[in-house]
Coordinates of N, CA and C in Angstrom, one line a residue:
Chain A
N1 N 55.3 27.2 33.0 CA 55.9 27.4 31.6 C 54.8 27.1 30.6
A2 N 54.3 28.2 29.9 CA 53.1 28.0 29.1 C 53.5 27.4 27.8
G3 N 54.7 27.5 27.2 CA 55.0 26.9 25.9 C 54.5 27.8 24.8
V4 N 53.6 27.3 23.9 CA 53.1 28.1 22.8 C 51.6 28.3 23.1
T5 N 51.2 29.5 23.1 CA 49.8 29.9 23.4 C 49.1 30.5 22.2
Q6 N 48.0 30.0 21.8 CA 47.2 30.5 20.7 C 45.8 31.0 21.2
T7 N 45.4 32.1 20.6 CA 44.1 32.7 20.8 C 43.5 33.2 19.5
P8 N 42.2 33.1 19.3 CA 41.2 32.4 20.1 C 41.3 30.9 19.7
K9 N 40.6 30.1 20.5 CA 40.5 28.6 20.3 C 39.5 28.3 19.2
F10 N 38.5 29.1 19.1 CA 37.4 28.9 18.2 C 36.9 30.3 17.6
R11 N 36.6 30.3 16.3 CA 36.1 31.6 15.8 C 35.3 31.2 14.5
I12 N 34.1 31.9 14.4 CA 33.3 31.8 13.2 C 33.3 33.2 12.5
L13 N 33.7 33.2 11.3 CA 33.8 34.4 10.5 C 32.8 34.4 9.3
K14 N 32.3 35.6 8.9 CA 31.6 35.7 7.7 C 32.5 35.9 6.5
I15 N 32.1 35.5 5.3 CA 32.9 35.8 4.2 C 33.3 37.2 4.0
G16 N 34.5 37.5 3.8 CA 35.0 38.9 3.6 C 35.4 39.6 4.9
Q17 N 35.2 39.0 6.1 CA 35.6 39.6 7.3 C 37.1 39.3 7.5
S18 N 37.7 40.1 8.4 CA 39.1 40.0 8.7 C 39.3 39.6 10.1
M19 N 40.4 39.0 10.4 CA 40.8 38.7 11.8 C 42.2 38.3 12.0
T20 N 42.7 38.3 13.2 CA 44.1 38.0 13.5 C 44.1 36.8 14.5
L21 N 44.8 35.8 14.2 CA 45.1 34.7 15.1 C 46.4 35.1 15.9
Q22 N 46.3 35.0 17.2 CA 47.5 35.4 18.0 C 48.3 34.1 18.4
C23 N 49.6 34.3 18.5 CA 50.5 33.2 18.9 C 51.6 33.8 19.7
A24 N 51.9 33.2 20.8 CA 53.0 33.7 21.7 C 53.7 32.5 22.2
Q25 N 55.0 32.5 22.3 CA 55.8 31.5 22.9 C 56.8 32.1 24.0
D26 N 57.0 31.3 25.0 CA 57.9 31.8 26.1 C 59.2 30.9 26.2
M27 N 59.6 30.3 25.2 CA 60.7 29.4 25.2 C 62.0 30.0 24.6
N28 N 61.8 31.3 24.2 CA 63.0 32.0 23.5 C 63.4 31.3 22.2
H29 N 62.4 30.7 21.5 CA 62.8 30.0 20.3 C 62.9 31.1 19.2
N30 N 63.9 30.9 18.3 CA 64.0 31.8 17.2 C 63.0 31.6 16.1
Y31 N 62.7 30.3 15.8 CA 61.9 30.0 14.7 C 60.4 29.8 15.1
M32 N 59.5 30.4 14.3 CA 58.1 30.2 14.6 C 57.4 30.0 13.2
Y33 N 56.3 29.2 13.3 CA 55.6 28.7 12.1 C 54.1 28.8 12.3
W34 N 53.4 28.9 11.2 CA 52.0 28.8 11.1 C 51.6 27.6 10.1
Y35 N 50.9 26.6 10.6 CA 50.4 25.5 9.8 C 48.9 25.6 9.8
R36 N 48.3 25.0 8.8 CA 46.9 24.7 8.8 C 46.7 23.2 8.5
Q37 N 45.6 22.7 9.2 CA 45.3 21.3 9.0 C 43.8 21.2 8.5
D38 N 43.6 20.7 7.3 CA 42.3 20.4 6.8 C 41.9 19.0 7.2
P39 N 40.6 18.6 7.3 CA 40.2 17.3 7.7 C 40.8 16.2 6.9
G40 N 41.4 15.2 7.6 CA 42.0 14.0 7.0 C 43.3 14.3 6.3
M41 N 43.8 15.5 6.5 CA 45.1 15.9 5.8 C 46.2 16.2 6.8
G42 N 47.4 16.3 6.3 CA 48.5 16.7 7.2 C 48.5 18.2 7.4
L43 N 49.6 18.6 8.0 CA 49.8 20.0 8.2 C 50.5 20.7 7.1
K44 N 49.9 21.8 6.6 CA 50.5 22.6 5.5 C 51.1 23.9 6.1
L45 N 52.4 24.2 5.7 CA 53.0 25.4 6.2 C 52.5 26.6 5.5
I46 N 52.1 27.6 6.2 CA 51.5 28.9 5.7 C 52.6 29.9 5.6
Y47 N 53.2 30.2 6.7 CA 54.3 31.2 6.8 C 55.2 30.7 8.0
Y48 N 56.5 31.2 7.9 CA 57.4 30.9 9.0 C 58.3 32.1 9.2
S49 N 59.0 32.1 10.3 CA 59.9 33.2 10.7 C 61.1 32.7 11.4
V50 N 62.3 33.1 11.0 CA 63.5 32.6 11.6 C 64.1 33.6 12.7
G51 N 63.3 34.7 12.9 CA 63.7 35.7 13.9 C 62.9 36.9 13.8
A52 N 63.0 37.8 14.8 CA 62.2 39.0 14.7 C 62.6 39.8 13.5
G53 N 61.5 40.3 12.8 CA 61.7 41.1 11.6 C 61.9 40.3 10.3
I54 N 61.9 39.0 10.4 CA 62.2 38.1 9.2 C 61.1 37.1 9.1
T55 N 60.4 37.2 7.9 CA 59.3 36.2 7.7 C 59.4 35.7 6.2
D56 N 58.9 34.6 6.0 CA 58.9 34.0 4.6 C 57.7 33.1 4.4
K57 N 57.3 33.0 3.1 CA 56.2 32.2 2.7 C 56.5 30.7 2.8
G58 N 55.4 30.0 3.2 CA 55.5 28.5 3.1 C 54.8 28.0 1.9
E59 N 54.2 26.8 2.1 CA 53.5 26.1 1.0 C 52.2 26.7 0.5
V60 N 51.4 27.3 1.5 CA 50.1 27.8 1.2 C 49.9 29.2 1.8
P61 N 50.6 30.2 1.3 CA 50.5 31.6 1.9 C 49.4 32.5 1.4
N62 N 48.7 32.1 0.3 CA 47.7 33.0 -0.3 C 46.6 33.3 0.7
G63 N 46.2 34.5 0.9 CA 45.1 34.9 1.7 C 45.5 35.2 3.2
Y64 N 46.8 35.1 3.4 CA 47.3 35.3 4.8 C 48.5 36.3 4.8
N65 N 48.7 37.0 6.0 CA 49.9 37.8 6.2 C 50.4 37.6 7.6
V66 N 51.6 37.8 7.8 CA 52.2 37.7 9.1 C 53.2 38.8 9.4
S67 N 53.5 39.0 10.7 CA 54.5 39.9 11.1 C 55.3 39.3 12.3
R68 N 56.5 39.7 12.5 CA 57.3 39.2 13.7 C 58.1 40.4 14.2
S69 N 57.4 41.1 15.1 CA 58.1 42.3 15.7 C 58.9 41.9 17.0
T70 N 58.6 40.8 17.6 CA 59.3 40.4 18.8 C 59.6 38.9 18.6
T71 N 60.6 38.4 19.4 CA 60.9 37.0 19.4 C 59.7 36.1 19.9
E72 N 58.9 36.7 20.8 CA 57.8 35.9 21.4 C 56.5 35.8 20.6
D73 N 56.2 36.8 19.8 CA 54.9 36.8 19.1 C 54.9 36.7 17.6
F74 N 54.0 36.0 17.1 CA 53.9 35.7 15.6 C 52.4 35.6 15.2
P75 N 51.8 36.8 15.0 CA 50.3 36.8 14.7 C 50.1 36.5 13.2
L76 N 49.0 35.8 12.9 CA 48.6 35.5 11.5 C 47.4 36.3 11.2
R77 N 47.4 37.0 10.1 CA 46.3 37.9 9.7 C 45.6 37.3 8.5
L78 N 44.2 37.2 8.6 CA 43.4 36.9 7.4 C 42.7 38.1 7.0
E79 N 42.9 38.6 5.8 CA 42.3 39.9 5.4 C 40.9 39.8 4.9
L80 N 40.6 38.9 4.0 CA 39.3 38.7 3.4 C 38.9 37.2 3.5
A81 N 38.3 36.9 4.6 CA 38.0 35.5 4.8 C 37.2 34.8 3.7
A82 N 37.6 33.6 3.4 CA 36.9 32.8 2.3 C 36.6 31.4 2.9
P83 N 35.5 30.7 2.4 CA 35.2 29.4 3.0 C 36.4 28.4 2.9
S84 N 37.3 28.6 1.9 CA 38.4 27.7 1.8 C 39.4 27.9 2.9
Q85 N 39.3 28.9 3.7 CA 40.1 29.1 4.9 C 39.6 28.5 6.1
T86 N 38.5 27.8 6.0 CA 38.0 27.0 7.1 C 38.9 25.9 7.4
S87 N 39.5 25.8 8.6 CA 40.6 24.9 8.9 C 40.9 25.0 10.4
V88 N 41.8 24.1 10.8 CA 42.4 24.3 12.2 C 43.8 24.8 12.0
Y89 N 44.1 25.9 12.7 CA 45.4 26.5 12.5 C 46.3 26.3 13.7
F90 N 47.5 25.9 13.5 CA 48.5 25.6 14.5 C 49.7 26.5 14.4
C91 N 50.0 27.1 15.5 CA 51.3 27.8 15.6 C 52.3 26.9 16.3
A92 N 53.6 27.1 15.9 CA 54.6 26.2 16.4 C 55.9 27.0 16.5
S93 N 56.8 26.5 17.4 CA 58.1 27.2 17.5 C 59.2 26.1 17.6
S94 N 60.4 26.5 17.3 CA 61.5 25.5 17.4 C 62.8 26.2 17.5
Y95 N 63.9 25.5 17.9 CA 65.2 26.0 18.0 C 66.1 25.0 17.2
P96 N 66.1 25.1 15.9 CA 66.7 24.1 15.1 C 68.2 23.9 15.3
D97 N 68.9 25.0 15.7 CA 70.3 24.9 15.9 C 70.7 23.9 17.0
R98 N 69.8 23.6 17.9 CA 70.1 22.8 19.1 C 69.4 21.4 19.1
S99 N 68.8 21.1 18.0 CA 68.0 19.9 18.0 C 67.7 19.4 16.6
A100 N 66.9 18.3 16.5 CA 66.4 17.8 15.2 C 65.4 18.8 14.6
G101 N 65.1 19.9 15.2 CA 64.1 20.8 14.7 C 62.7 20.4 15.1
E102 N 62.6 19.7 16.2 CA 61.3 19.3 16.6 C 60.5 20.6 17.0
L103 N 59.2 20.5 16.6 CA 58.3 21.7 16.7 C 57.5 21.5 18.0
F104 N 57.3 22.6 18.7 CA 56.4 22.7 19.8 C 55.2 23.5 19.4
F105 N 54.0 22.8 19.5 CA 52.8 23.3 18.9 C 51.9 23.9 20.0
G106 N 51.1 24.9 19.6 CA 50.0 25.3 20.4 C 48.8 24.4 20.3
E107 N 47.7 24.6 21.0 CA 46.6 23.8 21.0 C 45.7 23.9 19.7
G108 N 46.0 24.9 19.0 CA 45.2 25.1 17.7 C 44.1 26.1 17.8
S109 N 43.7 26.7 16.7 CA 42.6 27.6 16.6 C 41.7 27.1 15.5
R110 N 40.5 26.8 15.8 CA 39.5 26.3 14.8 C 38.7 27.4 14.2
L111 N 38.9 27.6 12.9 CA 38.3 28.7 12.3 C 37.2 28.2 11.2
T112 N 36.0 28.8 11.3 CA 35.0 28.4 10.3 C 34.6 29.7 9.6
V113 N 34.6 29.7 8.3 CA 34.1 30.8 7.5 C 32.8 30.4 6.8
L114 N 31.8 31.2 7.1 CA 30.5 30.9 6.5 C 30.0 32.0 5.6
Chain B
D1 N 53.1 17.7 -5.7 CA 53.9 16.5 -5.4 C 54.1 16.4 -3.9
Q2 N 53.6 15.4 -3.3 CA 53.6 15.2 -1.8 C 55.0 14.6 -1.5
Q3 N 55.8 15.3 -0.7 CA 57.2 14.8 -0.5 C 57.2 13.8 0.6
V4 N 56.2 13.8 1.5 CA 56.2 12.8 2.6 C 54.8 12.1 2.6
K5 N 54.8 10.8 2.5 CA 53.5 10.1 2.4 C 53.4 9.0 3.4
Q6 N 52.2 9.0 4.0 CA 51.8 7.9 4.9 C 50.6 7.2 4.2
N7 N 50.9 6.1 3.7 CA 49.9 5.4 2.8 C 48.8 4.7 3.5
S8 N 48.9 4.5 4.9 CA 47.9 3.8 5.6 C 47.1 4.9 6.5
P9 N 45.9 5.2 6.1 CA 45.1 6.2 6.9 C 44.8 5.7 8.3
S10 N 44.7 4.3 8.5 CA 44.4 3.8 9.8 C 45.1 2.5 10.1
L11 N 45.2 2.2 11.4 CA 45.8 0.9 11.8 C 45.2 0.5 13.2
S12 N 44.8 -0.7 13.3 CA 44.2 -1.2 14.5 C 45.0 -2.4 15.0
V13 N 45.4 -2.4 16.3 CA 46.2 -3.5 16.9 C 45.6 -3.8 18.3
Q14 N 46.0 -5.0 18.7 CA 45.5 -5.4 20.1 C 46.6 -4.9 21.1
E15 N 46.1 -4.6 22.2 CA 46.9 -4.2 23.3 C 48.0 -5.2 23.6
G16 N 49.3 -4.8 23.8 CA 50.4 -5.7 24.0 C 51.1 -6.1 22.8
R17 N 50.5 -5.9 21.6 CA 51.1 -6.3 20.4 C 52.0 -5.1 19.8
I18 N 52.7 -5.4 18.7 CA 53.5 -4.3 18.1 C 52.6 -3.5 17.1
S19 N 52.8 -2.2 17.1 CA 52.3 -1.3 16.1 C 53.4 -0.9 15.2
I20 N 53.2 -0.9 13.9 CA 54.2 -0.5 12.9 C 53.5 0.5 12.0
L21 N 54.0 1.8 12.1 CA 53.5 2.8 11.2 C 54.6 3.2 10.2
N22 N 54.2 3.3 9.0 CA 55.1 3.5 7.9 C 55.0 4.9 7.2
C23 N 56.1 5.3 6.6 CA 56.2 6.6 6.0 C 57.2 6.5 4.8
D24 N 56.9 7.1 3.7 CA 57.8 7.2 2.6 C 58.1 8.7 2.2
Y25 N 59.3 8.9 1.7 CA 59.6 10.3 1.3 C 60.3 10.3 0.0
T26 N 60.3 11.5 -0.7 CA 60.9 11.6 -2.0 C 62.2 12.4 -2.0
N27 N 62.4 13.3 -1.1 CA 63.4 14.3 -1.1 C 64.7 13.8 -0.4
S28 N 65.8 13.6 -1.1 CA 67.0 13.1 -0.4 C 67.7 14.1 0.5
M29 N 67.2 15.4 0.4 CA 67.9 16.4 1.1 C 67.4 16.6 2.6
F30 N 66.4 15.8 3.0 CA 66.0 16.0 4.4 C 67.1 15.6 5.3
D31 N 67.2 16.3 6.4 CA 68.2 16.1 7.4 C 67.7 15.2 8.6
Y32 N 66.5 15.4 9.0 CA 65.9 14.7 10.1 C 64.5 14.2 9.7
F33 N 64.1 13.1 10.4 CA 62.8 12.6 10.2 C 62.2 12.5 11.6
L34 N 61.0 12.9 11.8 CA 60.3 13.0 13.1 C 59.0 12.4 13.1
W35 N 58.6 12.0 14.2 CA 57.2 11.5 14.4 C 56.5 12.3 15.5
Y36 N 55.3 12.7 15.2 CA 54.5 13.4 16.2 C 53.2 12.6 16.4
K37 N 52.7 12.8 17.6 CA 51.5 12.2 18.1 C 50.4 13.3 18.3
K38 N 49.2 13.0 17.9 CA 48.2 14.1 18.1 C 46.9 13.4 18.6
Y39 N 46.4 14.0 19.8 CA 45.1 13.6 20.3 C 44.1 14.6 19.8
P40 N 42.8 14.2 19.8 CA 41.8 15.2 19.3 C 41.8 16.4 20.1
A41 N 41.5 17.6 19.4 CA 41.4 18.9 20.0 C 42.7 19.3 20.8
E42 N 43.8 18.7 20.4 CA 45.1 19.2 20.9 C 46.1 19.4 19.8
G43 N 47.2 20.1 20.1 CA 48.2 20.2 19.1 C 49.1 19.0 19.0
P44 N 49.8 18.7 17.9 CA 50.7 17.6 17.8 C 51.8 17.8 18.9
T45 N 52.3 16.6 19.4 CA 53.4 16.6 20.3 C 54.5 15.7 19.7
F46 N 55.8 16.2 19.8 CA 56.9 15.5 19.3 C 57.1 14.1 20.1
L47 N 57.4 13.1 19.3 CA 57.5 11.8 19.9 C 59.0 11.3 19.8
I48 N 59.5 11.2 18.6 CA 60.9 10.7 18.4 C 61.4 11.2 17.1
S49 N 62.7 11.2 16.9 CA 63.3 11.7 15.7 C 64.5 10.8 15.3
I50 N 64.9 10.9 14.1 CA 66.1 10.2 13.6 C 66.9 11.1 12.6
S51 N 68.2 11.1 12.8 CA 69.0 11.9 11.8 C 69.1 11.1 10.5
S52 N 69.3 11.8 9.4 CA 69.5 11.1 8.1 C 70.7 10.2 8.0
I53 N 71.7 10.4 9.0 CA 72.9 9.6 9.0 C 72.8 8.3 9.9
K54 N 71.7 8.2 10.5 CA 71.4 7.0 11.4 C 70.5 6.1 10.7
D55 N 70.4 4.8 11.2 CA 69.3 3.9 10.7 C 68.4 3.4 11.7
K56 N 68.7 3.8 13.0 CA 67.8 3.4 14.1 C 67.9 4.3 15.2
N57 N 66.8 4.6 15.9 CA 66.8 5.4 17.1 C 65.7 4.8 18.0
E58 N 66.1 4.6 19.3 CA 65.1 4.0 20.2 C 64.9 4.9 21.4
D59 N 63.7 4.9 21.9 CA 63.4 5.7 23.1 C 62.2 4.9 23.8
G60 N 62.6 4.1 24.8 CA 61.6 3.4 25.5 C 60.8 2.4 24.6
R61 N 59.5 2.5 24.6 CA 58.7 1.6 23.7 C 58.7 2.0 22.2
F62 N 59.3 3.1 21.9 CA 59.3 3.6 20.5 C 60.6 3.5 19.9
T63 N 60.6 2.9 18.6 CA 61.8 2.8 17.8 C 61.5 3.3 16.4
V64 N 62.4 4.1 15.9 CA 62.2 4.5 14.5 C 63.4 3.9 13.7
F65 N 63.0 3.4 12.5 CA 64.0 2.8 11.6 C 64.0 3.6 10.3
L66 N 65.2 3.9 9.8 CA 65.3 4.6 8.5 C 66.0 3.8 7.5
N67 N 65.4 3.6 6.3 CA 66.0 2.9 5.2 C 66.2 4.0 4.1
K68 N 67.4 4.5 4.0 CA 67.6 5.6 3.0 C 67.6 5.2 1.6
S69 N 68.0 4.0 1.3 CA 68.0 3.5 -0.1 C 66.6 3.4 -0.6
A70 N 65.7 3.0 0.3 CA 64.2 2.8 0.0 C 63.5 4.1 0.2
K71 N 64.1 5.1 0.8 CA 63.4 6.4 1.2 C 62.2 6.0 2.0
H72 N 62.4 5.3 3.1 CA 61.3 4.7 3.9 C 61.7 4.8 5.4
L73 N 60.7 5.1 6.2 CA 61.0 5.0 7.6 C 59.7 4.4 8.3
S74 N 60.0 3.8 9.5 CA 58.8 3.2 10.2 C 59.0 3.5 11.7
L75 N 57.9 3.6 12.3 CA 57.8 3.7 13.8 C 57.2 2.4 14.4
H76 N 58.0 1.8 15.3 CA 57.5 0.6 16.0 C 57.2 1.0 17.4
I77 N 56.0 0.6 17.9 CA 55.6 0.8 19.3 C 55.4 -0.6 19.9
V78 N 56.2 -0.9 20.9 CA 56.1 -2.2 21.5 C 56.3 -2.1 23.1
P79 N 55.4 -2.6 23.9 CA 54.1 -3.1 23.5 C 53.1 -1.9 23.3
S80 N 52.1 -2.1 22.5 CA 51.1 -1.1 22.3 C 50.2 -1.0 23.5
Q81 N 49.8 0.2 23.8 CA 48.9 0.5 25.0 C 47.7 1.3 24.5
P82 N 46.5 1.1 25.1 CA 45.3 1.9 24.7 C 45.6 3.4 24.7
G83 N 46.4 3.9 25.6 CA 46.8 5.3 25.6 C 47.6 5.8 24.3
D84 N 48.1 4.8 23.6 CA 48.8 5.2 22.3 C 47.8 5.5 21.2
S85 N 46.5 5.2 21.4 CA 45.6 5.5 20.3 C 45.5 7.0 20.0
A86 N 45.9 7.4 18.8 CA 46.0 8.8 18.4 C 46.3 8.8 16.9
V87 N 46.5 10.0 16.4 CA 46.9 10.2 15.0 C 48.4 10.4 15.1
Y88 N 49.2 9.7 14.2 CA 50.6 9.8 14.2 C 51.0 10.4 12.9
F89 N 51.8 11.5 13.0 CA 52.3 12.2 11.8 C 53.8 12.0 11.6
C90 N 54.1 11.6 10.4 CA 55.5 11.6 10.0 C 55.9 12.9 9.4
A91 N 57.1 13.4 9.7 CA 57.5 14.7 9.2 C 59.0 14.6 8.8
A92 N 59.4 15.4 7.9 CA 60.8 15.5 7.5 C 61.2 17.0 7.5
S93 N 62.5 17.2 8.0 CA 62.9 18.6 8.1 C 64.3 18.8 7.5
T94 N 64.5 20.0 7.0 CA 65.8 20.4 6.5 C 66.5 21.3 7.5
N95 N 67.8 21.6 7.3 CA 68.5 22.4 8.3 C 68.0 23.8 8.3
A96 N 67.1 24.2 7.4 CA 66.5 25.5 7.4 C 65.4 25.5 8.4
G97 N 65.1 24.4 9.0 CA 64.1 24.4 10.1 C 62.6 24.1 9.6
K98 N 62.4 24.1 8.3 CA 61.1 23.8 7.9 C 60.8 22.3 7.8
S99 N 59.5 22.0 8.3 CA 59.1 20.6 8.3 C 58.0 20.3 7.3
T100 N 58.0 19.2 6.6 CA 57.0 18.7 5.7 C 56.3 17.5 6.3
F101 N 55.0 17.5 6.4 CA 54.2 16.5 7.1 C 53.5 15.5 6.1
G102 N 53.4 14.3 6.6 CA 52.5 13.4 5.9 C 51.1 13.6 6.4
D103 N 50.1 12.9 5.8 CA 48.7 13.1 6.1 C 48.2 12.4 7.4
G104 N 49.1 11.6 8.0 CA 48.8 11.0 9.3 C 48.2 9.6 9.2
T105 N 48.4 8.8 10.3 CA 47.8 7.5 10.4 C 47.1 7.4 11.8
T106 N 45.9 7.0 11.8 CA 45.1 6.9 13.0 C 45.3 5.5 13.6
L107 N 46.0 5.5 14.7 CA 46.2 4.2 15.4 C 45.2 4.0 16.5
T108 N 44.6 2.8 16.5 CA 43.6 2.4 17.5 C 44.2 1.1 18.2
V109 N 44.4 1.2 19.5 CA 44.9 0.1 20.2 C 43.7 -0.4 21.1
K110 N 43.3 -1.7 20.8 CA 42.1 -2.2 21.5 C 42.5 -3.0 22.7
P111 N 41.8 -2.8 23.8 CA 42.2 -3.4 25.1 C 41.9 -4.9 25.0

């Protein structure tokens, strides 16, 4: 049982480049999320999805886009990378209807924009 | 405006003693409060939660206390073990499934 899988684990981008962070979960969770964590800070919600075809902005959505075509996958797209997007990105999933809404996290993707 | 605050960036305790991690919140509409543990280079993992209608929840060495009037919760770890050394995040969630996190407290348990 893999849980939440994120790829890549590490990536270095140049300013203005684009990339997609992949996230997949095999727990049949309806809800999926993307968070970023800057050094010494907590996790900030970027985007979330309550099911296939449904996405919504979180606290810090600028510079990012998402899509949710299947229950399993929730990719995060950076269109024009900026140094301010240097961070560790965590994908998570949950099934709030059956629990306190605890999140299951992937191992994270460390992104550096130079 | 930070809705969930952990005012202590770090805490150091001796093995076998009690660790108390604190968290304050401002939004009375939160339904659940959760604690996550994070080791370096790993994702956070869920530790324990408490419903907004309860004042205590216990799971083994971990107990979470909720004081709604003070908008304050705390995580007690007894006895503390070196393997408990990690960053602990307090989070609060609504029934819409979104969670808001504090900035974390780094716990160091000394042998």
